[in-house]
Short mmCIF file of C-alpha atoms in Angstrom, two decimals:
data_model
loop_
_atom_site.label_atom_id
_atom_site.label_comp_id
_atom_site.label_asym_id
_atom_site.label_seq_id
_atom_site.Cartn_x
_atom_site.Cartn_y
_atom_site.Cartn_z
CA UNK A 548 -26.17 -46.92 -1.46
CA UNK A 549 -27.51 -43.87 -0.47
CA UNK A 550 -25.90 -41.69 2.72
CA UNK A 551 -29.27 -42.42 4.70
CA UNK A 552 -29.43 -46.14 3.92
CA UNK A 553 -25.62 -46.44 4.88
CA UNK A 554 -26.36 -44.61 8.03
CA UNK A 555 -29.28 -46.84 9.25
CA UNK A 556 -27.46 -50.06 8.41
CA UNK A 557 -23.96 -48.68 9.68
CA UNK A 558 -24.05 -51.38 12.73
CA UNK A 559 -24.84 -54.13 10.52
CA UNK A 560 -21.87 -53.27 8.54
CA UNK A 561 -19.79 -53.25 11.66
CA UNK A 562 -20.82 -56.88 12.27
CA UNK A 563 -19.92 -57.75 8.76
CA UNK A 564 -16.43 -56.23 9.00
CA UNK A 565 -16.20 -57.92 12.54
CA UNK A 566 -16.99 -61.48 10.80
CA UNK A 567 -14.31 -60.63 8.24
CA UNK A 568 -11.79 -59.86 10.69
CA UNK A 569 -12.58 -62.57 13.04
CA UNK A 570 -11.59 -65.31 10.11
CA UNK A 571 -8.11 -63.64 10.23
CA UNK A 572 -7.68 -63.23 14.07
CA UNK A 573 -8.44 -66.60 14.83
CA UNK A 574 -6.18 -68.23 12.08
CA UNK A 575 -2.81 -67.78 13.90
CA UNK A 576 -3.99 -68.78 17.30
CA UNK A 577 -5.99 -71.46 16.24
CA UNK A 578 -3.13 -72.81 14.41
CA UNK A 579 -0.74 -72.48 17.56
CA UNK A 580 -3.00 -75.21 19.30
CA UNK A 581 -2.28 -77.46 16.36
CA UNK A 582 1.41 -77.30 16.02
CA UNK A 583 1.93 -80.18 18.12
CA UNK A 584 -0.42 -82.42 16.01
CA UNK A 585 0.95 -80.83 12.74
CA UNK A 586 4.50 -81.83 14.10
CA UNK A 587 3.74 -85.24 14.69
CA UNK A 588 1.53 -85.55 11.54
CA UNK A 589 4.03 -84.22 8.86
CA UNK A 590 7.32 -84.52 10.84
CA UNK A 591 7.86 -81.20 11.09
CA UNK A 592 10.89 -79.62 12.98
CA UNK A 593 10.70 -76.59 15.24
CA UNK A 594 11.88 -74.43 12.74
CA UNK A 595 9.75 -75.76 10.29
CA UNK A 596 6.84 -75.05 12.71
CA UNK A 597 7.91 -71.50 12.75
CA UNK A 598 7.74 -71.04 9.20
CA UNK A 599 4.10 -72.45 9.34
CA UNK A 600 3.25 -69.34 11.45
CA UNK A 601 5.76 -66.84 9.58
CA UNK A 602 4.81 -67.71 6.28
CA UNK A 603 1.54 -66.51 6.84
CA UNK A 604 2.43 -63.49 8.80
CA UNK A 605 5.42 -62.17 6.71
CA UNK A 606 3.30 -62.30 3.46
CA UNK A 607 0.58 -60.60 5.33
CA UNK A 608 2.78 -57.84 6.85
CA UNK A 609 4.69 -57.32 3.48
CA UNK A 610 1.67 -56.70 1.34
CA UNK A 611 -0.79 -54.71 3.71
CA UNK A 612 0.45 -51.29 2.80
CA UNK A 613 0.21 -52.17 -0.81
CA UNK A 614 -3.33 -53.71 -0.72
CA UNK A 615 -4.30 -51.15 1.51
CA UNK A 616 -3.40 -48.34 -1.21
CA UNK A 617 -5.37 -50.73 -3.94
CA UNK A 618 -8.34 -50.92 -1.85
CA UNK A 619 -8.42 -47.03 -1.82
CA UNK A 620 -7.80 -47.05 -5.54
CA UNK A 621 -9.99 -49.82 -6.81
CA UNK A 622 -12.73 -50.37 -4.15
CA UNK A 623 -12.58 -51.58 -0.63
CA UNK A 624 -15.79 -53.47 -0.66
CA UNK A 625 -14.27 -55.56 -4.24
CA UNK A 626 -10.71 -56.21 -2.50
CA UNK A 627 -12.68 -57.64 0.70
CA UNK A 628 -14.92 -59.74 -1.32
CA UNK A 629 -11.74 -61.20 -3.24
CA UNK A 630 -9.87 -61.54 -0.15
CA UNK A 631 -12.51 -63.69 1.44
CA UNK A 632 -12.87 -65.88 -1.57
CA UNK A 633 -9.27 -66.46 -1.53
CA UNK A 634 -9.04 -67.22 2.28
CA UNK A 635 -11.64 -69.95 1.75
CA UNK A 636 -9.81 -71.61 -1.08
CA UNK A 637 -6.30 -71.47 0.50
CA UNK A 638 -7.87 -72.73 3.86
CA UNK A 639 -8.89 -75.91 1.78
CA UNK A 640 -5.60 -76.14 0.28
CA UNK A 641 -3.84 -76.23 3.51
CA UNK A 642 -6.46 -78.77 4.91
CA UNK A 643 -5.46 -81.13 2.20
CA UNK A 644 -1.63 -80.51 2.63
CA UNK A 645 0.46 -83.84 2.65
CA UNK A 646 3.61 -82.18 3.42
CA UNK A 647 5.29 -79.33 5.72
CA UNK A 648 6.43 -77.61 2.36
CA UNK A 649 2.92 -77.67 1.12
CA UNK A 650 1.32 -76.71 4.27
CA UNK A 651 3.88 -73.43 4.59
CA UNK A 652 2.91 -72.76 0.77
CA UNK A 653 -0.27 -72.41 1.63
CA UNK A 654 -0.10 -70.73 4.64
CA UNK A 655 1.63 -67.91 2.46
CA UNK A 656 -1.22 -67.95 -0.16
CA UNK A 657 -3.73 -67.26 3.22
CA UNK A 658 -1.11 -64.51 4.20
CA UNK A 659 -2.11 -62.76 0.85
CA UNK A 660 -5.80 -63.15 1.19
CA UNK A 661 -5.45 -61.74 4.70
CA UNK A 662 -3.82 -58.68 3.16
CA UNK A 663 -6.68 -58.15 0.82
CA UNK A 664 -9.45 -58.54 3.78
CA UNK A 665 -7.77 -56.46 6.90
CA UNK A 666 -7.14 -52.97 5.42
CA UNK A 667 -10.77 -53.18 3.67
CA UNK A 668 -12.64 -53.97 7.15
CA UNK A 669 -10.90 -50.72 9.22
CA UNK A 670 -10.82 -48.22 6.30
CA UNK A 671 -14.72 -49.28 5.26
CA UNK A 672 -15.64 -48.27 9.18
CA UNK A 673 -13.95 -45.03 9.00
CA UNK A 674 -15.88 -44.35 5.77
CA UNK A 675 -19.10 -45.67 7.15
CA UNK A 676 -19.03 -44.06 10.79
CA UNK A 677 -18.73 -40.21 10.43
CA UNK A 678 -19.63 -39.20 13.97
CA UNK A 679 -16.38 -39.23 16.04
CA UNK A 680 -17.81 -40.99 19.17
CA UNK A 681 -19.63 -43.52 17.08
CA UNK A 682 -16.34 -44.20 15.10
CA UNK A 683 -14.19 -44.63 18.28
CA UNK A 684 -16.81 -47.10 19.68
CA UNK A 685 -16.86 -48.89 16.32
CA UNK A 686 -13.05 -49.12 16.15
CA UNK A 687 -13.02 -50.32 20.10
CA UNK A 688 -15.29 -53.19 18.98
CA UNK A 689 -13.02 -53.80 15.77
CA UNK A 690 -10.25 -54.10 17.99
CA UNK A 691 -12.09 -56.31 20.60
CA UNK A 692 -13.26 -58.67 18.02
CA UNK A 693 -9.54 -58.73 16.80
CA UNK A 694 -8.23 -59.36 20.29
CA UNK A 695 -10.88 -61.90 21.51
CA UNK A 696 -10.87 -63.74 18.13
CA UNK A 697 -7.31 -64.18 18.87
CA UNK A 698 -7.84 -65.47 22.26
CA UNK A 699 -10.88 -67.79 21.49
CA UNK A 700 -8.99 -69.44 18.79
CA UNK A 701 -7.44 -71.77 20.83
CA UNK A 702 -10.87 -72.79 22.30
CA UNK A 703 -12.22 -73.52 18.90
CA UNK A 704 -9.13 -75.27 17.84
CA UNK A 705 -9.16 -77.35 21.15
CA UNK A 706 -12.67 -78.68 20.40
CA UNK A 707 -11.86 -79.40 16.91
CA UNK A 708 -8.53 -81.18 17.72
CA UNK A 709 -10.30 -83.35 20.47
CA UNK A 710 -12.42 -84.98 17.76
CA UNK A 711 -10.50 -84.24 14.61
CA UNK A 712 -7.29 -84.14 12.89
CA UNK A 713 -5.27 -81.03 12.59
CA UNK A 714 -6.74 -80.28 9.18
CA UNK A 715 -9.86 -79.32 10.91
CA UNK A 716 -8.79 -75.88 11.93
CA UNK A 717 -8.36 -74.94 8.46
CA UNK A 718 -12.09 -76.37 7.32
CA UNK A 719 -13.47 -73.87 9.88
CA UNK A 720 -12.42 -70.84 7.94
CA UNK A 721 -14.54 -71.81 4.59
CA UNK A 722 -18.04 -71.19 6.04
CA UNK A 723 -16.94 -67.89 8.03
CA UNK A 724 -15.37 -66.59 4.95
CA UNK A 725 -18.59 -67.38 2.56
CA UNK A 726 -20.59 -65.68 5.35
CA UNK A 727 -18.41 -62.70 5.13
CA UNK A 728 -18.78 -62.34 1.40
CA UNK A 729 -22.44 -62.72 1.40
CA UNK A 730 -22.92 -60.12 4.10
CA UNK A 731 -20.15 -57.58 2.30
CA UNK A 732 -22.36 -58.03 -0.96
CA UNK A 733 -25.77 -57.32 0.52
CA UNK A 734 -24.58 -54.49 3.13
CA UNK A 735 -21.30 -52.90 2.39
CA UNK A 736 -21.09 -49.84 0.25
CA UNK A 737 -18.49 -49.50 -2.09
CA UNK A 738 -15.80 -46.45 -1.31
CA UNK A 739 -12.72 -45.46 -3.03
CA UNK A 740 -10.14 -42.59 -2.77
CA UNK A 741 -9.79 -40.10 -5.69
CA UNK A 742 -6.33 -39.36 -4.68
CA UNK A 743 -4.81 -42.93 -3.87
CA UNK A 744 -1.52 -43.26 -5.61
CA UNK A 745 -0.93 -46.58 -7.98
CA UNK A 746 0.77 -49.52 -6.63
CA UNK A 747 4.52 -49.30 -5.87
CA UNK A 748 5.84 -52.61 -7.38
CA UNK A 749 9.13 -51.91 -6.58
CA UNK A 750 8.51 -50.97 -2.91
CA UNK A 751 6.85 -54.11 -2.62
CA UNK A 752 9.58 -56.48 -3.89
CA UNK A 753 12.03 -54.74 -1.75
CA UNK A 754 10.27 -55.01 1.49
CA UNK A 755 9.26 -58.64 0.88
CA UNK A 756 12.84 -59.85 0.27
CA UNK A 757 14.06 -57.72 3.14
CA UNK A 758 11.45 -59.01 5.54
CA UNK A 759 11.88 -62.54 4.55
CA UNK A 760 15.66 -62.30 4.66
CA UNK A 761 15.48 -60.89 8.25
CA UNK A 762 13.07 -63.59 9.93
CA UNK A 763 15.27 -66.25 7.98
CA UNK A 764 18.13 -65.35 9.60
CA UNK A 765 16.62 -65.15 13.11
CA UNK A 766 15.13 -68.55 12.60
CA UNK A 767 18.58 -70.07 11.52
CA UNK A 768 20.18 -68.51 14.65
CA UNK A 769 17.82 -70.78 16.87
CA UNK A 770 18.88 -73.68 14.64
CA UNK A 771 22.60 -73.32 13.72
CA UNK A 772 23.81 -70.44 16.20
CA UNK A 773 25.30 -66.69 15.34
CA UNK A 774 28.28 -68.51 13.64
CA UNK A 775 26.64 -69.84 10.71
CA UNK A 776 27.06 -68.29 7.09
CA UNK A 777 23.32 -68.74 6.30
CA UNK A 778 22.65 -66.62 9.47
CA UNK A 779 24.70 -63.63 8.16
CA UNK A 780 23.54 -64.26 4.51
CA UNK A 781 20.07 -63.71 6.09
CA UNK A 782 20.93 -60.39 7.82
CA UNK A 783 23.09 -59.09 4.88
CA UNK A 784 20.22 -59.40 2.57
CA UNK A 785 17.69 -57.92 4.88
CA UNK A 786 19.97 -54.96 5.39
CA UNK A 787 20.69 -54.26 1.90
CA UNK A 788 16.62 -54.65 0.68
CA UNK A 789 15.45 -52.96 3.84
CA UNK A 790 17.50 -50.13 3.32
CA UNK A 791 16.86 -49.97 -0.30
CA UNK A 792 13.09 -50.01 0.63
CA UNK A 793 13.59 -46.52 2.69
CA UNK A 794 15.52 -44.65 -0.02
CA UNK A 795 13.22 -45.97 -2.69
CA UNK A 796 10.31 -44.80 -0.54
CA UNK A 797 11.99 -41.27 -0.30
CA UNK A 798 12.30 -40.87 -4.04
CA UNK A 799 9.32 -42.47 -5.32
CA UNK A 800 6.25 -40.27 -6.40
CA UNK A 801 3.83 -43.14 -5.63
CA UNK A 802 5.48 -44.67 -2.31
CA UNK A 803 3.63 -47.46 -0.85
CA UNK A 804 4.54 -45.83 2.57
CA UNK A 805 4.69 -42.08 2.41
CA UNK A 806 7.81 -41.09 4.95
CA UNK A 807 6.08 -37.88 5.86
CA UNK A 808 3.44 -39.59 7.77
CA UNK A 809 6.06 -40.51 10.37
CA UNK A 810 6.42 -36.68 11.15
CA UNK A 811 2.95 -37.30 12.96
CA UNK A 812 3.93 -38.23 16.45
CA UNK A 813 0.41 -39.89 17.15
CA UNK A 814 1.11 -41.93 14.11
CA UNK A 815 4.81 -43.07 14.75
CA UNK A 816 4.65 -43.45 18.55
CA UNK A 817 1.29 -45.64 18.03
CA UNK A 818 2.91 -47.97 15.43
CA UNK A 819 6.25 -48.07 17.07
CA UNK A 820 4.55 -49.30 20.41
CA UNK A 821 2.09 -51.72 18.47
CA UNK A 822 5.33 -53.31 16.52
CA UNK A 823 7.15 -53.91 19.95
CA UNK A 824 4.15 -55.19 21.76
CA UNK A 825 2.83 -57.65 19.18
CA UNK A 826 6.50 -58.79 18.92
CA UNK A 827 6.42 -59.71 22.45
CA UNK A 828 2.81 -60.91 22.48
CA UNK A 829 2.59 -62.91 19.61
CA UNK A 830 6.04 -64.42 20.15
CA UNK A 831 5.37 -65.41 23.57
CA UNK A 832 1.85 -66.72 22.87
CA UNK A 833 3.47 -69.04 20.38
CA UNK A 834 4.63 -70.88 23.22
CA UNK A 835 1.42 -70.98 25.51
CA UNK A 836 -0.25 -74.06 23.66
CA UNK A 837 3.02 -75.93 23.34
CA UNK A 838 3.64 -75.38 27.06
CA UNK A 839 0.00 -76.79 28.09
CA UNK A 840 0.12 -79.80 25.63
CA UNK A 841 3.88 -80.80 25.47
CA UNK A 842 4.94 -80.08 28.90
CA UNK A 843 1.70 -80.52 31.28
CA UNK A 844 0.46 -83.42 29.00
CA UNK A 845 -2.93 -81.71 28.56
CA UNK A 846 -5.14 -82.52 25.44
CA UNK A 847 -5.86 -79.90 23.03
CA UNK A 848 -9.26 -78.85 24.58
CA UNK A 849 -8.04 -78.91 28.11
CA UNK A 850 -5.08 -76.77 26.99
CA UNK A 851 -7.69 -74.28 25.21
CA UNK A 852 -9.96 -74.02 28.10
CA UNK A 853 -6.69 -73.16 30.15
CA UNK A 854 -6.22 -70.09 27.85
CA UNK A 855 -10.18 -69.15 27.74
CA UNK A 856 -10.09 -66.63 30.84
CA UNK A 857 -8.01 -64.29 28.42
CA UNK A 858 -10.67 -63.86 26.28
CA UNK A 859 -13.33 -61.87 28.66
CA UNK A 860 -10.37 -60.28 30.39
CA UNK A 861 -9.42 -58.85 26.72
CA UNK A 862 -13.17 -57.76 25.84
CA UNK A 863 -13.54 -56.15 29.11
CA UNK A 864 -10.32 -54.21 29.01
CA UNK A 865 -10.79 -53.16 25.28
CA UNK A 866 -14.32 -51.80 26.12
CA UNK A 867 -12.99 -50.10 29.40
CA UNK A 868 -10.06 -48.52 27.37
CA UNK A 869 -12.64 -46.33 25.58
CA UNK A 870 -13.81 -44.72 28.69
CA UNK A 871 -10.71 -44.41 30.09
CA UNK A 872 -8.86 -42.75 26.85
CA UNK A 873 -11.50 -40.19 26.83
CA UNK A 874 -10.82 -38.93 30.54
CA UNK A 875 -6.78 -39.49 30.49
CA UNK A 876 -5.69 -39.81 26.74
CA UNK A 877 -4.38 -42.28 24.36
CA UNK A 878 -0.84 -41.58 25.86
CA UNK A 879 -1.38 -42.61 29.50
CA UNK A 880 -4.15 -45.47 28.50
CA UNK A 881 -1.52 -47.20 25.92
CA UNK A 882 1.45 -46.96 28.54
CA UNK A 883 -0.55 -48.27 31.16
CA UNK A 884 -1.88 -51.28 28.96
CA UNK A 885 1.67 -52.12 27.68
CA UNK A 886 3.03 -51.83 31.19
CA UNK A 887 0.69 -54.44 32.41
CA UNK A 888 1.27 -56.79 29.85
CA UNK A 889 4.84 -56.50 30.38
CA UNK A 890 4.43 -57.48 33.96
CA UNK A 891 2.15 -60.36 32.64
CA UNK A 892 5.07 -61.53 30.59
CA UNK A 893 7.62 -61.22 33.48
CA UNK A 894 5.47 -63.20 35.84
CA UNK A 895 5.24 -66.02 33.27
CA UNK A 896 9.21 -66.00 32.98
CA UNK A 897 9.55 -66.24 36.83
CA UNK A 898 6.72 -68.51 38.05
CA UNK A 899 6.23 -70.99 35.30
CA UNK A 900 7.99 -74.44 35.89
CA UNK A 901 7.18 -78.11 34.55
CA UNK A 902 4.99 -78.41 37.75
CA UNK A 903 3.25 -74.99 38.21
CA UNK A 904 -0.22 -75.23 39.46
CA UNK A 905 -2.90 -73.54 37.01
CA UNK A 906 -3.97 -70.79 39.63
CA UNK A 907 -0.55 -69.19 39.00
CA UNK A 908 -1.08 -69.66 35.30
CA UNK A 909 -4.68 -68.21 35.47
CA UNK A 910 -3.06 -65.19 37.24
CA UNK A 911 -0.68 -64.39 34.15
CA UNK A 912 -3.61 -65.23 31.60
CA UNK A 913 -5.68 -62.56 33.36
CA UNK A 914 -2.86 -59.96 33.54
CA UNK A 915 -2.14 -60.55 29.76
CA UNK A 916 -5.63 -60.19 28.41
CA UNK A 917 -6.14 -56.92 30.34
CA UNK A 918 -2.97 -55.60 29.31
CA UNK A 919 -3.62 -56.40 25.57
CA UNK A 920 -7.38 -54.94 25.89
CA UNK A 921 -6.02 -51.75 27.11
CA UNK A 922 -3.69 -51.18 24.14
CA UNK A 923 -4.95 -52.13 20.92
CA UNK A 924 -8.01 -50.08 20.81
CA UNK A 925 -6.19 -46.89 21.74
CA UNK A 926 -3.22 -47.43 19.41
CA UNK A 927 -5.56 -48.15 16.34
CA UNK A 928 -7.48 -44.82 16.97
CA UNK A 929 -4.36 -42.86 17.41
CA UNK A 930 -2.99 -44.43 13.96
CA UNK A 931 -6.38 -43.97 12.08
CA UNK A 932 -6.83 -40.28 13.78
CA UNK A 933 -3.44 -38.94 12.55
CA UNK A 934 -4.37 -39.63 8.93
CA UNK A 935 -6.66 -37.67 6.61
CA UNK A 936 -9.86 -39.87 5.76
CA UNK A 937 -9.08 -40.16 2.12
CA UNK A 938 -5.84 -42.16 3.31
CA UNK A 939 -7.63 -44.60 5.62
CA UNK A 940 -6.54 -47.62 3.65
CA UNK A 941 -3.15 -46.68 4.17
CA UNK A 942 -3.63 -45.96 8.15
CA UNK A 943 -5.49 -49.22 8.40
CA UNK A 944 -2.66 -51.11 6.39
CA UNK A 945 -0.27 -49.46 8.71
CA UNK A 946 -2.03 -50.45 11.82
CA UNK A 947 -1.97 -53.87 10.33
CA UNK A 948 1.38 -54.17 9.14
CA UNK A 949 2.84 -53.23 12.73
CA UNK A 950 0.77 -56.02 14.25
CA UNK A 951 1.83 -58.78 11.65
CA UNK A 952 5.20 -57.74 11.29
CA UNK A 953 5.82 -57.49 15.01
CA UNK A 954 4.14 -60.85 15.39
CA UNK A 955 6.49 -62.34 12.60
CA UNK A 956 9.63 -61.00 14.15
CA UNK A 957 8.45 -61.81 17.56
CA UNK A 958 7.85 -65.54 16.78
CA UNK A 959 11.38 -65.51 14.77
CA UNK A 960 13.44 -63.77 17.55
CA UNK A 961 11.87 -65.16 20.66
CA UNK A 962 11.44 -68.86 18.97
CA UNK A 963 15.30 -68.62 18.35
CA UNK A 964 15.97 -67.89 21.79
CA UNK A 965 13.68 -70.92 22.89
CA UNK A 966 15.21 -73.27 20.42
CA UNK A 967 18.65 -72.09 21.26
CA UNK A 968 18.24 -72.75 25.21
CA UNK A 969 16.08 -76.02 24.49
CA UNK A 970 18.96 -77.66 22.25
CA UNK A 971 21.58 -76.44 24.66
CA UNK A 972 19.52 -77.97 27.59
CA UNK A 973 19.04 -81.58 25.82
CA UNK A 974 22.44 -81.90 24.68
CA UNK A 975 23.66 -83.92 27.67
CA UNK A 976 21.05 -86.53 26.30
CA UNK A 977 23.76 -87.31 23.71
CA UNK A 978 26.14 -88.91 26.44
CA UNK A 979 23.78 -91.37 27.79
CA UNK A 980 24.11 -95.06 26.73
CA UNK A 981 21.25 -96.14 24.11
CA UNK A 982 20.91 -92.68 22.62
CA UNK A 983 22.29 -92.84 18.98
CA UNK A 984 23.37 -89.83 16.65
CA UNK A 985 19.86 -90.17 14.74
CA UNK A 986 17.94 -90.37 18.03
CA UNK A 987 19.72 -87.17 19.16
CA UNK A 988 18.80 -85.39 15.95
CA UNK A 989 15.13 -86.01 16.60
CA UNK A 990 15.41 -84.76 20.22
CA UNK A 991 16.91 -81.62 19.21
CA UNK A 992 14.45 -80.81 16.38
CA UNK A 993 11.74 -80.22 18.99
CA UNK A 994 10.09 -81.07 22.07
CA UNK A 995 7.08 -82.94 20.27
CA UNK A 996 9.60 -85.05 18.19
CA UNK A 997 11.61 -85.72 21.59
CA UNK A 998 8.22 -87.08 23.46
CA UNK A 999 7.41 -89.12 20.05
CA UNK A 1000 10.61 -90.79 20.22
CA UNK A 1001 10.36 -91.32 24.20
CA UNK A 1002 7.45 -93.55 23.64
CA UNK A 1003 9.56 -96.01 21.78
CA UNK A 1004 12.18 -96.47 24.54
CA UNK A 1005 12.65 -98.30 27.57
CA UNK A 1006 10.99 -96.90 30.77
CA UNK A 1007 14.11 -95.43 32.20
CA UNK A 1008 15.25 -93.83 29.15
CA UNK A 1009 11.79 -92.86 28.18
CA UNK A 1010 11.50 -90.96 31.56
CA UNK A 1011 14.67 -89.35 31.18
CA UNK A 1012 13.97 -87.99 27.75
CA UNK A 1013 10.72 -86.74 28.65
CA UNK A 1014 11.85 -85.10 31.80
CA UNK A 1015 15.13 -83.36 30.14
CA UNK A 1016 13.16 -82.19 26.97
CA UNK A 1017 10.17 -80.60 28.93
CA UNK A 1018 12.59 -78.98 31.52
CA UNK A 1019 14.85 -77.77 28.57
CA UNK A 1020 11.74 -76.27 26.78
CA UNK A 1021 10.53 -74.33 29.89
CA UNK A 1022 14.16 -72.88 30.43
CA UNK A 1023 13.82 -71.63 26.58
CA UNK A 1024 10.29 -70.23 27.60
CA UNK A 1025 11.67 -68.32 30.54
CA UNK A 1026 14.39 -66.67 28.39
CA UNK A 1027 12.13 -65.64 25.88
CA UNK A 1028 9.40 -64.63 28.10
CA UNK A 1029 11.84 -62.61 30.17
CA UNK A 1030 13.19 -61.09 26.82
CA UNK A 1031 9.51 -60.28 25.86
CA UNK A 1032 8.69 -58.48 29.08
CA UNK A 1033 11.50 -56.12 28.37
CA UNK A 1034 10.44 -55.25 25.12
CA UNK A 1035 6.81 -54.66 26.22
CA UNK A 1036 8.12 -52.23 29.01
CA UNK A 1037 10.30 -50.52 26.49
CA UNK A 1038 7.11 -50.01 24.22
CA UNK A 1039 5.28 -48.38 27.22
CA UNK A 1040 7.99 -45.95 27.67
CA UNK A 1041 8.23 -45.30 23.90
CA UNK A 1042 4.34 -44.50 24.07
CA UNK A 1043 4.55 -42.29 27.15
CA UNK A 1044 7.46 -40.30 25.21
CA UNK A 1045 6.46 -40.16 21.75
CA UNK A 1046 2.70 -39.76 21.65
CA UNK A 1047 1.13 -36.30 22.20
CA UNK A 1048 -0.51 -35.01 25.46
CA UNK A 1049 -4.16 -35.00 25.82
CA UNK A 1050 -4.34 -31.23 25.20
CA UNK A 1051 -2.77 -31.62 21.86
CA UNK A 1052 -4.63 -34.94 21.27
CA UNK A 1053 -8.08 -33.04 21.54
CA UNK A 1054 -6.74 -30.06 19.28
CA UNK A 1055 -5.92 -32.46 16.45
CA UNK A 1056 -9.19 -34.11 16.79
CA UNK A 1057 -10.98 -30.82 16.34
CA UNK A 1058 -8.99 -30.08 13.33
CA UNK A 1059 -9.56 -33.42 11.92
CA UNK A 1060 -13.39 -33.15 12.41
CA UNK A 1061 -13.10 -29.72 10.84
CA UNK A 1062 -11.33 -31.10 7.72
CA UNK A 1063 -13.97 -33.81 7.53
CA UNK A 1064 -16.65 -31.63 7.53
CA UNK A 1065 -14.88 -29.47 4.74
CA UNK A 1066 -14.72 -32.78 2.49
CA UNK A 1067 -18.03 -33.77 3.09
CA UNK A 1068 -19.52 -30.07 2.01
CA UNK A 1069 -17.09 -30.01 -0.97
CA UNK A 1070 -18.27 -33.70 -2.05
CA UNK A 1071 -22.00 -32.75 -1.79
#
């Protein structure tokens, strides 16, 4: 494809990249709405539901940097098409799952597919959009699609679950993936980086084992408490393998994550803020649909509609963040967005109860959507603009890794906090006449299983189990959202402290544009 043709079709290429990104962004949130149905359909415990979410995000986060390097080396278009095809196949496998273990396995396969797709979308945009202002707008749209897709996922899931089984949320992925494949074949130019390193397989192995061990330990805390040997085995393995990963990256000639990138505060500050903010945001969003369905008793479609206002709030804030960033810089724009999101999480922890009116929930949803929109686009721009264009794949992969790693840890840590509070809250039920040890184990496993058991009990016991389990779940959500709000405010402070001033940011942009111009002249 010629430069002129690429320039003429650049906005159509953006549309194809957004379609490819959309399939990833809706995947987790549409699944969150289906978790209560999956729990009942496959007899899954609360910790198994966490693994359904985290199997995807862990594999995704662990492989992103490697797949970003591979896409730079072997072709971004090629990796994108392979990833989309694999995503369609993995979605069919997940839809046909007959056990929770089978579903977790296919979710891991979807994580592999997502890790092939996501770096290719953003790094391709950097290659296609050469003008700085157009590139900033394109990245803002890319970020908006990611945020809006995550917000609109529950709406789509609600309509599907209202008529079909939980497997329908996976069938949804297949036509979208095929549309992305066709668009990439027809429109997307192939792009490479001549200086991309070879894949760092040892680094991949160390990071995957370390991250899985860390999340396993956090999930076991919620089930067994801090005294469990499995918890400390998990944490010990995580410490050994993640330390080994850092040491290996220092000495490896083809490091999957060149540590000298972190000397650039635009790169480091934005990544730290992103990982902490997605830790808080994704970890808390994990409970939204469960609260509306399991506590409030709403159908999937009503629960989805309750979350709908987050979509326009996120989209509006994302597009406004471009204008605000141009006036006050990334540093203050990101800090404001993170602070607003922290306020929204704090409000949730204080005002939401089993009988909270929806108008209060609406306020929380709008605040969270606005804060998220103000955060993601400036953070992505900061990361991508801090690296040379020939390392666009690594920059894209780091941006995506921080999102996914933060989300995986958020679900694990905040889920463990919630599970611990929930199990403590339902323990008094064990003293009630008519509740056997087997029943108690089912009640402790999850609020969904507690409510399923309650339907088989007499009216008095049914009412008691429903009420106690719902209140225990809300108590756990209060604790987890309060912790999430503290982390979000911490992220705001980190962004304010580490990100460069507006003047230094403009100076770095001029140097980057000058460097890109020299590369284009040399290549021509």
